[in-house]
């Protein structure tokens, strides 16, 4: 996903923009660029590859100015190279833009502009935007009006920031659809624009988030938000609670490593303020459901993608157990095209760390049209999934920078637990005693997670024995089957090793043919209701020459006699065991990826927020 940073104020824009882009590197990109107004003219520096190449270029060819925009590009149209990098400049060199999203009708627009004699300098879809803006300015409109008119001609989802040498005291930013966010940072005598909070958090906590089809014109001391129809908007100013340090890596080698080890604290934060340990009452401040509405609820549909979808598979077990409401789980990318059967006695719950995943947001829009209530569990403050629903639970896990999601996954499961308790409480089917017992279990989680994190060295040693294998099988049953899926995804996405998560009971229906000494099998075999079944699974794999890594409950000597390697977790209440059982799998994937020299925080081909289909 591309990154955008803009600045206007009394300071030199270049270092501010570059530092902001560095904080957005986790979003994944393949080129970068910056434009400032220097002595009345637009000056641009761009380079392919990592941001460090752009920094070196600017060191050799400095550019200074007090207003500028920068961009990290994840190529969609046009290969990654210098001339396709943003910012893109109009033919007369007076206007420049950066852009997130895809101009779906760029071919038609490009053909029209070419017919008018416009010269194109790149193969990108984005370049048509700057020429459209310049054409409107040549027709006599100011930058804001020209930008407003230009973006109305685009199809698709966009975030656009424009700058003109003819109006060197302002920036204009626009948001259409879900091509990533547009955050306005309000400083003292200076203003910032960014596609994500961490880029500008060190300068200000006061932020405004553009909604879709809104635009903002900003000078160093003021800003004006309006709709694309020209209506003024009194936009809410959010005060971001995150501190800049928590968005930095600290003493860890990778953001992912930091975020794995932050989970005990993140779970504490996601529970904090939502449970009353005395009365057993659950409070979800941004998700008020009346007892009457709770009793009317006949079905809950969870929609999500990737790791978030796997947290929903766990949530299904939890919410059905706590409420006896049927829960179905579907991928956002499937749900949006499945013409789902919904009515106003159904609720659709989106699980999304970024709050900007286009497939998940589209599934919500589909559900809205069918009359369902919309809820979400979201980490990114101010994101679309937090704003378009009837109610939400903020994960409160703090910024998750590593592309591979870890603390948001476990926070999402706990928040679904809280939702299940809340629904049961509102439906009158959960006694205060039962609620207190559940809350006591929740309160133990951070400590249980912390105990497993202390076993990092043992897991790192095991990774040293496994990192050269090229195929893995992850097996689980019941509430830990989704953890087999998530453990396999973690390994796949950061180490590029092929790994498959599978329901253990399904092995005999085909996949057992895969088992041999080249295919390590990770079997989740906790002391729970499916323990015996998992034991026999381990025996079947061993009898076929398989290498078995068992994830067991502390003190289980029986498994130690059967498996080649054993990782273990403390005894955990079954409904919460996935929150603890996933930790060793996160650490195992992390250490294997590090041993393989992989780019852990920015795996190839991946983005932190998938805002394209
Ligand atoms: C997580 O490790 C993956 N990077 C990916 O599957 C992610 O979970 C998915 O893209 C959904 O993202 P979201 O939670 O921000 O909606």
PDB file of C-alpha atoms in Angstrom, residues 359-559:
ATOM      1  CA  UNK A 359     -12.933  -6.552   0.610  1.00  0.00           C
ATOM      2  CA  UNK A 360     -14.054  -6.326   4.221  1.00  0.00           C
ATOM      3  CA  UNK A 361     -15.463  -2.817   3.756  1.00  0.00           C
ATOM      4  CA  UNK A 362     -17.292  -3.894   0.616  1.00  0.00           C
ATOM      5  CA  UNK A 363     -18.823  -6.817   2.520  1.00  0.00           C
ATOM      6  CA  UNK A 364     -20.094  -4.321   5.100  1.00  0.00           C
ATOM      7  CA  UNK A 365     -21.658  -2.170   2.388  1.00  0.00           C
ATOM      8  CA  UNK A 366     -23.347  -5.286   0.948  1.00  0.00           C
ATOM      9  CA  UNK A 367     -24.680  -6.111   4.416  1.00  0.00           C
ATOM     10  CA  UNK A 368     -25.941  -2.570   4.932  1.00  0.00           C
ATOM     11  CA  UNK A 369     -27.961  -2.763   1.721  1.00  0.00           C
ATOM     12  CA  UNK A 370     -29.560  -5.976   3.044  1.00  0.00           C
ATOM     13  CA  UNK A 371     -30.672  -4.306   6.264  1.00  0.00           C
ATOM     14  CA  UNK A 372     -28.258  -5.942   8.708  1.00  0.00           C
ATOM     15  CA  UNK A 373     -26.784  -4.139  11.686  1.00  0.00           C
ATOM     16  CA  UNK A 374     -23.100  -3.385  11.178  1.00  0.00           C
ATOM     17  CA  UNK A 375     -20.464  -3.790  13.852  1.00  0.00           C
ATOM     18  CA  UNK A 376     -16.688  -3.890  13.676  1.00  0.00           C
ATOM     19  CA  UNK A 377     -13.626  -4.733  15.758  1.00  0.00           C
ATOM     20  CA  UNK A 378     -10.847  -2.446  14.561  1.00  0.00           C
ATOM     21  CA  UNK A 379      -7.367  -1.379  15.618  1.00  0.00           C
ATOM     22  CA  UNK A 380      -6.601   1.654  13.444  1.00  0.00           C
ATOM     23  CA  UNK A 381      -8.163   4.724  14.993  1.00  0.00           C
ATOM     24  CA  UNK A 382     -10.195   6.869  12.630  1.00  0.00           C
ATOM     25  CA  UNK A 383     -10.257   4.187   9.918  1.00  0.00           C
ATOM     26  CA  UNK A 384     -13.173   3.591   7.602  1.00  0.00           C
ATOM     27  CA  UNK A 385     -14.321   0.397   9.365  1.00  0.00           C
ATOM     28  CA  UNK A 386     -14.580   2.422  12.580  1.00  0.00           C
ATOM     29  CA  UNK A 387     -16.697   5.105  10.965  1.00  0.00           C
ATOM     30  CA  UNK A 388     -19.185   3.396   8.663  1.00  0.00           C
ATOM     31  CA  UNK A 389     -20.644   0.931  11.206  1.00  0.00           C
ATOM     32  CA  UNK A 390     -23.434   1.214  13.809  1.00  0.00           C
ATOM     33  CA  UNK A 391     -20.988   0.358  16.587  1.00  0.00           C
ATOM     34  CA  UNK A 392     -17.429  -0.780  17.070  1.00  0.00           C
ATOM     35  CA  UNK A 393     -14.927  -2.183  19.548  1.00  0.00           C
ATOM     36  CA  UNK A 394     -11.471  -0.593  19.338  1.00  0.00           C
ATOM     37  CA  UNK A 395      -8.799  -3.261  19.762  1.00  0.00           C
ATOM     38  CA  UNK A 396      -6.611  -0.779  21.675  1.00  0.00           C
ATOM     39  CA  UNK A 397      -3.574  -2.894  20.717  1.00  0.00           C
ATOM     40  CA  UNK A 398      -1.510   0.152  19.732  1.00  0.00           C
ATOM     41  CA  UNK A 399      -0.037   0.645  16.247  1.00  0.00           C
ATOM     42  CA  UNK A 400       0.737  -2.652  14.484  1.00  0.00           C
ATOM     43  CA  UNK A 401       3.539  -1.874  12.030  1.00  0.00           C
ATOM     44  CA  UNK A 402       4.743  -5.350  10.991  1.00  0.00           C
ATOM     45  CA  UNK A 403       2.875  -6.501   7.883  1.00  0.00           C
ATOM     46  CA  UNK A 404       2.247  -9.891   9.514  1.00  0.00           C
ATOM     47  CA  UNK A 405      -0.472  -9.346  12.081  1.00  0.00           C
ATOM     48  CA  UNK A 406       0.154 -10.672  15.588  1.00  0.00           C
ATOM     49  CA  UNK A 407      -1.107  -8.559  18.516  1.00  0.00           C
ATOM     50  CA  UNK A 408      -4.166  -7.459  16.559  1.00  0.00           C
ATOM     51  CA  UNK A 409      -5.042 -11.136  16.050  1.00  0.00           C
ATOM     52  CA  UNK A 410      -5.049 -11.959  19.744  1.00  0.00           C
ATOM     53  CA  UNK A 411      -6.752  -8.663  20.636  1.00  0.00           C
ATOM     54  CA  UNK A 412      -9.472  -9.429  18.096  1.00  0.00           C
ATOM     55  CA  UNK A 413     -10.181 -12.790  19.755  1.00  0.00           C
ATOM     56  CA  UNK A 414     -10.426 -11.201  23.196  1.00  0.00           C
ATOM     57  CA  UNK A 415     -12.721  -8.473  21.855  1.00  0.00           C
ATOM     58  CA  UNK A 416     -14.992 -11.148  20.374  1.00  0.00           C
ATOM     59  CA  UNK A 417     -15.040 -12.762  23.802  1.00  0.00           C
ATOM     60  CA  UNK A 418     -16.092  -9.422  25.307  1.00  0.00           C
ATOM     61  CA  UNK A 419     -18.760  -9.052  22.626  1.00  0.00           C
ATOM     62  CA  UNK A 420     -20.088 -12.543  23.387  1.00  0.00           C
ATOM     63  CA  UNK A 421     -20.246 -11.769  27.111  1.00  0.00           C
ATOM     64  CA  UNK A 422     -21.937  -8.427  26.410  1.00  0.00           C
ATOM     65  CA  UNK A 423     -24.558  -9.954  24.123  1.00  0.00           C
ATOM     66  CA  UNK A 424     -25.286 -12.712  26.648  1.00  0.00           C
ATOM     67  CA  UNK A 425     -25.543 -10.095  29.401  1.00  0.00           C
ATOM     68  CA  UNK A 426     -27.951  -7.965  27.337  1.00  0.00           C
ATOM     69  CA  UNK A 427     -30.024 -11.030  26.414  1.00  0.00           C
ATOM     70  CA  UNK A 428     -30.275 -11.913  30.093  1.00  0.00           C
ATOM     71  CA  UNK A 429     -28.699 -15.340  29.618  1.00  0.00           C
ATOM     72  CA  UNK A 430     -25.503 -14.653  31.576  1.00  0.00           C
ATOM     73  CA  UNK A 431     -25.648 -14.563  35.372  1.00  0.00           C
ATOM     74  CA  UNK A 432     -23.351 -12.155  37.251  1.00  0.00           C
ATOM     75  CA  UNK A 433     -21.536 -15.148  38.768  1.00  0.00           C
ATOM     76  CA  UNK A 434     -20.924 -16.682  35.353  1.00  0.00           C
ATOM     77  CA  UNK A 435     -19.820 -13.298  34.028  1.00  0.00           C
ATOM     78  CA  UNK A 436     -17.364 -12.885  36.912  1.00  0.00           C
ATOM     79  CA  UNK A 437     -15.919 -16.339  36.229  1.00  0.00           C
ATOM     80  CA  UNK A 438     -15.376 -15.486  32.578  1.00  0.00           C
ATOM     81  CA  UNK A 439     -13.831 -12.149  33.500  1.00  0.00           C
ATOM     82  CA  UNK A 440     -11.471 -13.894  35.905  1.00  0.00           C
ATOM     83  CA  UNK A 441     -10.352 -16.115  33.025  1.00  0.00           C
ATOM     84  CA  UNK A 442      -9.816 -13.067  30.837  1.00  0.00           C
ATOM     85  CA  UNK A 443      -7.817 -11.383  33.586  1.00  0.00           C
ATOM     86  CA  UNK A 444      -5.404 -14.346  33.652  1.00  0.00           C
ATOM     87  CA  UNK A 445      -4.643 -14.145  29.941  1.00  0.00           C
ATOM     88  CA  UNK A 446      -1.856 -11.516  29.948  1.00  0.00           C
ATOM     89  CA  UNK A 447       0.072 -13.545  32.516  1.00  0.00           C
ATOM     90  CA  UNK A 448      -0.405 -16.808  30.596  1.00  0.00           C
ATOM     91  CA  UNK A 449       0.755 -15.096  27.392  1.00  0.00           C
ATOM     92  CA  UNK A 450       3.706 -13.588  29.246  1.00  0.00           C
ATOM     93  CA  UNK A 451       4.765 -17.046  30.473  1.00  0.00           C
ATOM     94  CA  UNK A 452       4.907 -18.342  26.898  1.00  0.00           C
ATOM     95  CA  UNK A 453       6.803 -15.282  25.645  1.00  0.00           C
ATOM     96  CA  UNK A 454       9.491 -16.125  28.204  1.00  0.00           C
ATOM     97  CA  UNK A 455      10.075 -19.381  26.305  1.00  0.00           C
ATOM     98  CA  UNK A 456      11.338 -17.462  23.279  1.00  0.00           C
ATOM     99  CA  UNK A 457      14.854 -18.959  23.486  1.00  0.00           C
ATOM    100  CA  UNK A 458      13.567 -22.560  23.302  1.00  0.00           C
ATOM    101  CA  UNK A 459      11.434 -21.688  20.295  1.00  0.00           C
ATOM    102  CA  UNK A 460      14.324 -19.901  18.607  1.00  0.00           C
ATOM    103  CA  UNK A 461      16.473 -23.027  19.091  1.00  0.00           C
ATOM    104  CA  UNK A 462      13.785 -25.185  17.489  1.00  0.00           C
ATOM    105  CA  UNK A 463      13.609 -22.751  14.552  1.00  0.00           C
ATOM    106  CA  UNK A 464      17.327 -23.407  14.074  1.00  0.00           C
ATOM    107  CA  UNK A 465      16.509 -27.065  13.462  1.00  0.00           C
ATOM    108  CA  UNK A 466      13.553 -26.476  11.128  1.00  0.00           C
ATOM    109  CA  UNK A 467      14.309 -23.411   8.993  1.00  0.00           C
ATOM    110  CA  UNK A 468      15.638 -25.338   5.987  1.00  0.00           C
ATOM    111  CA  UNK A 469      12.519 -27.425   5.390  1.00  0.00           C
ATOM    112  CA  UNK A 470      10.467 -26.329   2.407  1.00  0.00           C
ATOM    113  CA  UNK A 471       7.037 -27.668   3.369  1.00  0.00           C
ATOM    114  CA  UNK A 472       5.110 -27.770   6.656  1.00  0.00           C
ATOM    115  CA  UNK A 473       1.736 -29.084   7.759  1.00  0.00           C
ATOM    116  CA  UNK A 474      -0.103 -27.508  10.711  1.00  0.00           C
ATOM    117  CA  UNK A 475      -2.869 -29.588  12.289  1.00  0.00           C
ATOM    118  CA  UNK A 476      -5.481 -28.608  14.832  1.00  0.00           C
ATOM    119  CA  UNK A 477      -8.995 -29.526  15.916  1.00  0.00           C
ATOM    120  CA  UNK A 478     -11.948 -27.657  17.324  1.00  0.00           C
ATOM    121  CA  UNK A 479     -11.219 -24.158  18.590  1.00  0.00           C
ATOM    122  CA  UNK A 480      -7.526 -24.647  17.769  1.00  0.00           C
ATOM    123  CA  UNK A 481      -8.068 -25.598  14.138  1.00  0.00           C
ATOM    124  CA  UNK A 482      -8.047 -21.865  13.222  1.00  0.00           C
ATOM    125  CA  UNK A 483      -4.723 -21.611  15.063  1.00  0.00           C
ATOM    126  CA  UNK A 484      -3.305 -24.255  12.718  1.00  0.00           C
ATOM    127  CA  UNK A 485      -4.439 -22.036   9.823  1.00  0.00           C
ATOM    128  CA  UNK A 486      -2.951 -18.906  11.419  1.00  0.00           C
ATOM    129  CA  UNK A 487       0.330 -20.636  12.330  1.00  0.00           C
ATOM    130  CA  UNK A 488       0.726 -21.786   8.739  1.00  0.00           C
ATOM    131  CA  UNK A 489      -0.088 -18.316   7.391  1.00  0.00           C
ATOM    132  CA  UNK A 490       2.486 -16.677   9.653  1.00  0.00           C
ATOM    133  CA  UNK A 491       5.173 -19.045   8.376  1.00  0.00           C
ATOM    134  CA  UNK A 492       4.122 -18.616   4.727  1.00  0.00           C
ATOM    135  CA  UNK A 493       3.954 -14.855   4.688  1.00  0.00           C
ATOM    136  CA  UNK A 494       7.254 -14.011   6.381  1.00  0.00           C
ATOM    137  CA  UNK A 495       9.555 -16.961   5.529  1.00  0.00           C
ATOM    138  CA  UNK A 496       8.077 -17.823   2.083  1.00  0.00           C
ATOM    139  CA  UNK A 497       8.024 -21.524   3.091  1.00  0.00           C
ATOM    140  CA  UNK A 498       4.956 -23.427   1.873  1.00  0.00           C
ATOM    141  CA  UNK A 499       2.845 -24.298   4.927  1.00  0.00           C
ATOM    142  CA  UNK A 500      -0.689 -25.648   5.064  1.00  0.00           C
ATOM    143  CA  UNK A 501      -3.085 -25.469   7.998  1.00  0.00           C
ATOM    144  CA  UNK A 502      -5.535 -28.376   8.063  1.00  0.00           C
ATOM    145  CA  UNK A 503      -8.268 -29.790  10.282  1.00  0.00           C
ATOM    146  CA  UNK A 504      -6.549 -32.812  11.836  1.00  0.00           C
ATOM    147  CA  UNK A 505      -9.585 -35.025  11.326  1.00  0.00           C
ATOM    148  CA  UNK A 506      -9.414 -34.430   7.595  1.00  0.00           C
ATOM    149  CA  UNK A 507      -5.905 -35.834   7.193  1.00  0.00           C
ATOM    150  CA  UNK A 508      -7.170 -39.379   6.488  1.00  0.00           C
ATOM    151  CA  UNK A 509      -9.201 -38.001   3.565  1.00  0.00           C
ATOM    152  CA  UNK A 510      -6.133 -37.379   1.430  1.00  0.00           C
ATOM    153  CA  UNK A 511      -3.435 -35.063   2.817  1.00  0.00           C
ATOM    154  CA  UNK A 512      -1.894 -37.892   4.898  1.00  0.00           C
ATOM    155  CA  UNK A 513      -0.347 -39.006   1.592  1.00  0.00           C
ATOM    156  CA  UNK A 514       1.978 -36.013   1.961  1.00  0.00           C
ATOM    157  CA  UNK A 515       3.574 -37.202   5.188  1.00  0.00           C
ATOM    158  CA  UNK A 516       7.221 -38.219   5.032  1.00  0.00           C
ATOM    159  CA  UNK A 517      10.554 -37.191   6.556  1.00  0.00           C
ATOM    160  CA  UNK A 518      10.621 -34.019   4.457  1.00  0.00           C
ATOM    161  CA  UNK A 519       7.353 -32.610   5.797  1.00  0.00           C
ATOM    162  CA  UNK A 520       7.405 -31.489   9.443  1.00  0.00           C
ATOM    163  CA  UNK A 521       3.945 -31.697  11.048  1.00  0.00           C
ATOM    164  CA  UNK A 522       3.044 -29.224  13.773  1.00  0.00           C
ATOM    165  CA  UNK A 523       0.173 -30.700  15.781  1.00  0.00           C
ATOM    166  CA  UNK A 524      -1.742 -28.640  18.354  1.00  0.00           C
ATOM    167  CA  UNK A 525      -2.552 -31.230  21.021  1.00  0.00           C
ATOM    168  CA  UNK A 526      -3.612 -29.455  24.212  1.00  0.00           C
ATOM    169  CA  UNK A 527      -5.230 -31.226  27.160  1.00  0.00           C
ATOM    170  CA  UNK A 528      -8.737 -30.480  25.920  1.00  0.00           C
ATOM    171  CA  UNK A 529     -11.744 -32.313  24.574  1.00  0.00           C
ATOM    172  CA  UNK A 530      -9.980 -33.460  21.391  1.00  0.00           C
ATOM    173  CA  UNK A 531      -6.682 -34.459  23.007  1.00  0.00           C
ATOM    174  CA  UNK A 532      -7.038 -38.195  22.421  1.00  0.00           C
ATOM    175  CA  UNK A 533      -7.919 -37.628  18.775  1.00  0.00           C
ATOM    176  CA  UNK A 534      -4.823 -35.486  18.350  1.00  0.00           C
ATOM    177  CA  UNK A 535      -2.655 -38.121  20.029  1.00  0.00           C
ATOM    178  CA  UNK A 536      -3.726 -40.680  17.438  1.00  0.00           C
ATOM    179  CA  UNK A 537      -3.064 -38.110  14.730  1.00  0.00           C
ATOM    180  CA  UNK A 538       0.495 -37.765  15.991  1.00  0.00           C
ATOM    181  CA  UNK A 539       0.912 -41.543  15.994  1.00  0.00           C
ATOM    182  CA  UNK A 540      -0.379 -41.750  12.402  1.00  0.00           C
ATOM    183  CA  UNK A 541       2.108 -39.101  11.276  1.00  0.00           C
ATOM    184  CA  UNK A 542       4.987 -40.764  13.124  1.00  0.00           C
ATOM    185  CA  UNK A 543       4.179 -44.198  11.662  1.00  0.00           C
ATOM    186  CA  UNK A 544       4.625 -42.648   8.198  1.00  0.00           C
ATOM    187  CA  UNK A 545       8.045 -41.286   8.957  1.00  0.00           C
ATOM    188  CA  UNK A 546       6.778 -37.769   9.665  1.00  0.00           C
ATOM    189  CA  UNK A 547       8.609 -35.297  11.914  1.00  0.00           C
ATOM    190  CA  UNK A 548       6.149 -34.161  14.572  1.00  0.00           C
ATOM    191  CA  UNK A 549       6.351 -30.934  16.557  1.00  0.00           C
ATOM    192  CA  UNK A 550       3.634 -31.112  19.199  1.00  0.00           C
ATOM    193  CA  UNK A 551       2.165 -28.041  20.874  1.00  0.00           C
ATOM    194  CA  UNK A 552       1.139 -29.480  24.223  1.00  0.00           C
ATOM    195  CA  UNK A 553      -0.018 -28.451  27.682  1.00  0.00           C
ATOM    196  CA  UNK A 554       2.731 -28.027  30.286  1.00  0.00           C
ATOM    197  CA  UNK A 555       3.594 -31.283  32.056  1.00  0.00           C
ATOM    198  CA  UNK A 556       2.226 -33.593  29.379  1.00  0.00           C
ATOM    199  CA  UNK A 557       4.764 -36.441  29.458  1.00  0.00           C
ATOM    200  CA  UNK A 558       2.648 -38.712  27.231  1.00  0.00           C
ATOM    201  CA  UNK A 559       3.145 -36.487  24.218  1.00  0.00           C
TER     202      UNK A 559
END
